[in-house]
PDB file of C-alpha atoms and ligand atoms in Angstrom:
ATOM      1  CA  UNK A   1      18.825 -21.893 -21.758  1.00 60.00           C
ATOM      2  CA  UNK A   2      17.932 -18.344 -22.721  1.00 82.00           C
ATOM      3  CA  UNK A   3      20.178 -15.637 -21.328  1.00 91.00           C
ATOM      4  CA  UNK A   4      17.230 -13.719 -19.905  1.00 96.00           C
ATOM      5  CA  UNK A   5      14.144 -15.124 -18.193  1.00 97.00           C
ATOM      6  CA  UNK A   6      10.688 -14.533 -19.636  1.00 98.00           C
ATOM      7  CA  UNK A   7       9.961 -12.206 -16.735  1.00 98.00           C
ATOM      8  CA  UNK A   8      13.003 -10.074 -17.506  1.00 98.00           C
ATOM      9  CA  UNK A   9      11.960  -9.853 -21.142  1.00 98.00           C
ATOM     10  CA  UNK A  10       8.362  -9.043 -20.177  1.00 98.00           C
ATOM     11  CA  UNK A  11       9.353  -6.241 -17.791  1.00 98.00           C
ATOM     12  CA  UNK A  12      11.875  -4.940 -20.314  1.00 98.00           C
ATOM     13  CA  UNK A  13       9.345  -4.885 -23.163  1.00 98.00           C
ATOM     14  CA  UNK A  14       6.393  -3.753 -21.043  1.00 98.00           C
ATOM     15  CA  UNK A  15       7.845  -1.885 -18.076  1.00 98.00           C
ATOM     16  CA  UNK A  16       5.383  -1.067 -15.283  1.00 98.00           C
ATOM     17  CA  UNK A  17       5.222   2.307 -13.552  1.00 98.00           C
ATOM     18  CA  UNK A  18       7.290   4.279 -16.065  1.00 98.00           C
ATOM     19  CA  UNK A  19       7.232   8.042 -15.687  1.00 98.00           C
ATOM     20  CA  UNK A  20       7.587  10.695 -13.054  1.00 97.00           C
ATOM     21  CA  UNK A  21       5.362  11.908 -10.217  1.00 98.00           C
ATOM     22  CA  UNK A  22       4.770  15.634  -9.919  1.00 95.00           C
ATOM     23  CA  UNK A  23       5.271  16.759  -6.328  1.00 96.00           C
ATOM     24  CA  UNK A  24       6.668  13.385  -5.305  1.00 98.00           C
ATOM     25  CA  UNK A  25       7.204  12.900  -1.579  1.00 98.00           C
ATOM     26  CA  UNK A  26      10.587  11.299  -2.189  1.00 98.00           C
ATOM     27  CA  UNK A  27      12.923  11.194  -5.170  1.00 97.00           C
ATOM     28  CA  UNK A  28      16.035   9.066  -5.474  1.00 96.00           C
ATOM     29  CA  UNK A  29      18.548   9.081  -8.280  1.00 96.00           C
ATOM     30  CA  UNK A  30      21.622   6.952  -8.773  1.00 95.00           C
ATOM     31  CA  UNK A  31      24.028   6.306 -11.584  1.00 94.00           C
ATOM     32  CA  UNK A  32      26.297   3.418 -12.341  1.00 89.00           C
ATOM     33  CA  UNK A  33      29.784   4.872 -12.440  1.00 84.00           C
ATOM     34  CA  UNK A  34      31.037   2.183 -14.821  1.00 87.00           C
ATOM     35  CA  UNK A  35      28.381   2.071 -17.553  1.00 91.00           C
ATOM     36  CA  UNK A  36      26.885   5.536 -17.052  1.00 92.00           C
ATOM     37  CA  UNK A  37      23.313   4.247 -16.710  1.00 95.00           C
ATOM     38  CA  UNK A  38      20.953   6.318 -14.558  1.00 96.00           C
ATOM     39  CA  UNK A  39      17.860   5.426 -12.567  1.00 97.00           C
ATOM     40  CA  UNK A  40      15.418   7.770 -10.882  1.00 97.00           C
ATOM     41  CA  UNK A  41      12.629   6.673  -8.529  1.00 98.00           C
ATOM     42  CA  UNK A  42       9.654   8.811  -7.457  1.00 98.00           C
ATOM     43  CA  UNK A  43       7.547   7.936  -4.417  1.00 98.00           C
ATOM     44  CA  UNK A  44       4.124   9.146  -3.356  1.00 98.00           C
ATOM     45  CA  UNK A  45       3.640   8.366   0.318  1.00 98.00           C
ATOM     46  CA  UNK A  46       0.453   8.665   2.322  1.00 98.00           C
ATOM     47  CA  UNK A  47       0.285   7.771   6.001  1.00 96.00           C
ATOM     48  CA  UNK A  48       3.562   5.848   5.766  1.00 96.00           C
ATOM     49  CA  UNK A  49       2.391   3.766   2.803  1.00 98.00           C
ATOM     50  CA  UNK A  50       3.792   3.979  -0.713  1.00 98.00           C
ATOM     51  CA  UNK A  51       0.643   4.763  -2.638  1.00 98.00           C
ATOM     52  CA  UNK A  52       2.375   5.351  -5.971  1.00 98.00           C
ATOM     53  CA  UNK A  53       5.811   4.843  -7.436  1.00 98.00           C
ATOM     54  CA  UNK A  54       7.259   5.650 -10.826  1.00 98.00           C
ATOM     55  CA  UNK A  55      10.661   5.354 -12.422  1.00 98.00           C
ATOM     56  CA  UNK A  56      12.761   6.799 -15.206  1.00 98.00           C
ATOM     57  CA  UNK A  57      15.709   4.670 -16.250  1.00 97.00           C
ATOM     58  CA  UNK A  58      18.258   5.556 -18.851  1.00 96.00           C
ATOM     59  CA  UNK A  59      20.022   2.265 -19.108  1.00 94.00           C
ATOM     60  CA  UNK A  60      20.282  -1.339 -20.152  1.00 96.00           C
ATOM     61  CA  UNK A  61      17.454  -3.851 -20.399  1.00 97.00           C
ATOM     62  CA  UNK A  62      18.318  -5.427 -17.049  1.00 97.00           C
ATOM     63  CA  UNK A  63      18.211  -2.039 -15.348  1.00 97.00           C
ATOM     64  CA  UNK A  64      14.808  -1.305 -16.894  1.00 98.00           C
ATOM     65  CA  UNK A  65      13.426  -4.731 -15.924  1.00 98.00           C
ATOM     66  CA  UNK A  66      14.851  -4.308 -12.404  1.00 98.00           C
ATOM     67  CA  UNK A  67      13.266  -0.861 -12.036  1.00 98.00           C
ATOM     68  CA  UNK A  68       9.920  -2.158 -13.232  1.00 98.00           C
ATOM     69  CA  UNK A  69       9.941  -5.173 -10.901  1.00 98.00           C
ATOM     70  CA  UNK A  70      11.212  -3.142  -7.931  1.00 98.00           C
ATOM     71  CA  UNK A  71       8.396  -0.620  -8.293  1.00 98.00           C
ATOM     72  CA  UNK A  72       5.873  -3.462  -8.416  1.00 98.00           C
ATOM     73  CA  UNK A  73       7.349  -4.968  -5.253  1.00 98.00           C
ATOM     74  CA  UNK A  74       7.138  -1.792  -3.165  1.00 98.00           C
ATOM     75  CA  UNK A  75       3.862  -0.315  -4.426  1.00 98.00           C
ATOM     76  CA  UNK A  76       1.246  -0.381  -1.658  1.00 98.00           C
ATOM     77  CA  UNK A  77       3.873  -1.353   0.940  1.00 98.00           C
ATOM     78  CA  UNK A  78       4.862   0.510   4.113  1.00 98.00           C
ATOM     79  CA  UNK A  79       7.916   2.733   3.586  1.00 97.00           C
ATOM     80  CA  UNK A  80       9.998   0.619   5.984  1.00 95.00           C
ATOM     81  CA  UNK A  81       9.320  -2.433   3.843  1.00 96.00           C
ATOM     82  CA  UNK A  82      10.785  -0.685   0.791  1.00 97.00           C
ATOM     83  CA  UNK A  83      14.019  -0.218   2.709  1.00 95.00           C
ATOM     84  CA  UNK A  84      14.293  -3.973   3.132  1.00 96.00           C
ATOM     85  CA  UNK A  85      14.163  -4.613  -0.607  1.00 97.00           C
ATOM     86  CA  UNK A  86      17.490  -5.987  -1.796  1.00 97.00           C
ATOM     87  CA  UNK A  87      18.800  -6.203  -5.322  1.00 97.00           C
ATOM     88  CA  UNK A  88      18.921  -9.971  -4.821  1.00 98.00           C
ATOM     89  CA  UNK A  89      15.172 -10.032  -4.098  1.00 98.00           C
ATOM     90  CA  UNK A  90      14.531  -7.969  -7.240  1.00 98.00           C
ATOM     91  CA  UNK A  91      16.638 -10.366  -9.327  1.00 98.00           C
ATOM     92  CA  UNK A  92      14.891 -13.386  -7.789  1.00 98.00           C
ATOM     93  CA  UNK A  93      11.475 -11.873  -8.547  1.00 98.00           C
ATOM     94  CA  UNK A  94      12.644 -11.607 -12.168  1.00 98.00           C
ATOM     95  CA  UNK A  95      13.552 -15.327 -12.099  1.00 98.00           C
ATOM     96  CA  UNK A  96      17.193 -14.382 -12.097  1.00 98.00           C
ATOM     97  CA  UNK A  97      19.645 -12.180 -13.955  1.00 97.00           C
ATOM     98  CA  UNK A  98      22.911 -13.273 -15.558  1.00 96.00           C
ATOM     99  CA  UNK A  99      25.734 -12.935 -12.999  1.00 95.00           C
ATOM    100  CA  UNK A 100      27.403 -10.140 -14.929  1.00 94.00           C
ATOM    101  CA  UNK A 101      24.104  -8.208 -14.937  1.00 96.00           C
ATOM    102  CA  UNK A 102      23.427  -8.441 -11.199  1.00 95.00           C
ATOM    103  CA  UNK A 103      24.956  -4.994 -10.690  1.00 94.00           C
ATOM    104  CA  UNK A 104      22.120  -3.515 -12.778  1.00 95.00           C
ATOM    105  CA  UNK A 105      19.621  -4.547 -10.085  1.00 96.00           C
ATOM    106  CA  UNK A 106      21.727  -2.701  -7.486  1.00 95.00           C
ATOM    107  CA  UNK A 107      20.589   0.553  -9.071  1.00 95.00           C
ATOM    108  CA  UNK A 108      16.972  -0.234  -8.143  1.00 97.00           C
ATOM    109  CA  UNK A 109      17.793  -0.961  -4.497  1.00 96.00           C
ATOM    110  CA  UNK A 110      19.941   2.152  -4.193  1.00 95.00           C
ATOM    111  CA  UNK A 111      17.498   4.475  -5.973  1.00 97.00           C
ATOM    112  CA  UNK A 112      14.639   3.341  -3.727  1.00 97.00           C
ATOM    113  CA  UNK A 113      16.763   3.851  -0.615  1.00 97.00           C
ATOM    114  CA  UNK A 114      17.677   7.345  -1.735  1.00 96.00           C
ATOM    115  CA  UNK A 115      14.033   8.164  -2.459  1.00 97.00           C
ATOM    116  CA  UNK A 116      13.029   7.007   1.036  1.00 97.00           C
ATOM    117  CA  UNK A 117      15.903   8.975   2.566  1.00 96.00           C
ATOM    118  CA  UNK A 118      14.743  12.042   0.630  1.00 96.00           C
ATOM    119  CA  UNK A 119      11.237  11.535   2.046  1.00 97.00           C
ATOM    120  CA  UNK A 120      12.600  11.203   5.588  1.00 97.00           C
ATOM    121  CA  UNK A 121      14.810  14.283   5.190  1.00 96.00           C
ATOM    122  CA  UNK A 122      12.005  16.418   3.735  1.00 96.00           C
ATOM    123  CA  UNK A 123       9.667  15.483   6.565  1.00 96.00           C
ATOM    124  CA  UNK A 124      12.159  15.667   9.424  1.00 96.00           C
ATOM    125  CA  UNK A 125      11.699  11.974  10.179  1.00 95.00           C
ATOM    126  CA  UNK A 126      14.540  10.402  12.157  1.00 94.00           C
ATOM    127  CA  UNK A 127      16.039   7.257  10.646  1.00 91.00           C
ATOM    128  CA  UNK A 128      18.700   4.676  11.156  1.00 88.00           C
ATOM    129  CA  UNK A 129      21.617   5.934   9.053  1.00 87.00           C
ATOM    130  CA  UNK A 130      23.112   2.445   8.900  1.00 85.00           C
ATOM    131  CA  UNK A 131      20.310   1.464   6.517  1.00 82.00           C
ATOM    132  CA  UNK A 132      21.656   3.971   3.997  1.00 83.00           C
ATOM    133  CA  UNK A 133      25.190   3.045   2.998  1.00 65.00           C
ATOM    134  CA  UNK A 134      27.452   5.978   2.208  1.00 67.00           C
ATOM    135  CA  UNK A 135      28.112   6.502  -1.502  1.00 57.00           C
ATOM    136  CA  UNK A 136      31.676   5.295  -1.392  1.00 51.00           C
ATOM    137  CA  UNK A 137      30.636   1.891  -0.035  1.00 50.00           C
ATOM    138  CA  UNK A 138      28.768   1.012  -3.217  1.00 55.00           C
ATOM    139  CA  UNK A 139      31.302   0.103  -5.859  1.00 57.00           C
ATOM    140  CA  UNK A 140      28.742   0.231  -8.662  1.00 60.00           C
ATOM    141  CA  UNK A 141      26.711   3.313  -7.830  1.00 61.00           C
ATOM    142  CA  UNK A 142      27.270   6.984  -7.339  1.00 60.00           C
ATOM    143  CA  UNK A 143      25.074   9.990  -6.685  1.00 56.00           C
ATOM    144  CA  UNK A 144      24.208  11.917  -9.807  1.00 53.00           C
TER     145      UNK A 144
HETATM  146 FE1  FES B 201      24.474  -0.266 -16.819  1.00 82.43          FE
HETATM  147 FE2  FES B 201      23.029  -2.495 -16.618  1.00 82.43          FE
HETATM  148  S1  FES B 201      24.778  -2.154 -17.872  1.00 82.43           S
HETATM  149  S2  FES B 201      22.938  -0.726 -15.366  1.00 82.43           S
END
């Protein structure tokens, strides 16, 4: 069996939603402390719906495929729905990632959460802090 699924290879070779959004409503950036890879997510939000999302990822193929798939999964969704996106769901949508590459998908979940938090903070929107784990609780990620 191939190491990577066809979906992973497709999203790696043809990533969706690459780039940045000028005047984004929320921006989230995380880095993997171990490998040094970085992911940045930009959200455009209108009336509580994610109308546009873009990403910039400096990292491995799995991180790029995870970013691409994650942006596809949250585009057009209510902001709250984006908070429910787990790295496991991103990996499943990619038809799986090798076990030792699962941590790469964590970057996508964390970057999206930070972008939503940024949106909430900028707009004075109250939120449940328990949905945003403190930095030290994520063994793979760190703020950059
Ligand atoms: Fe760094 Fe995949 S090896 S995120």
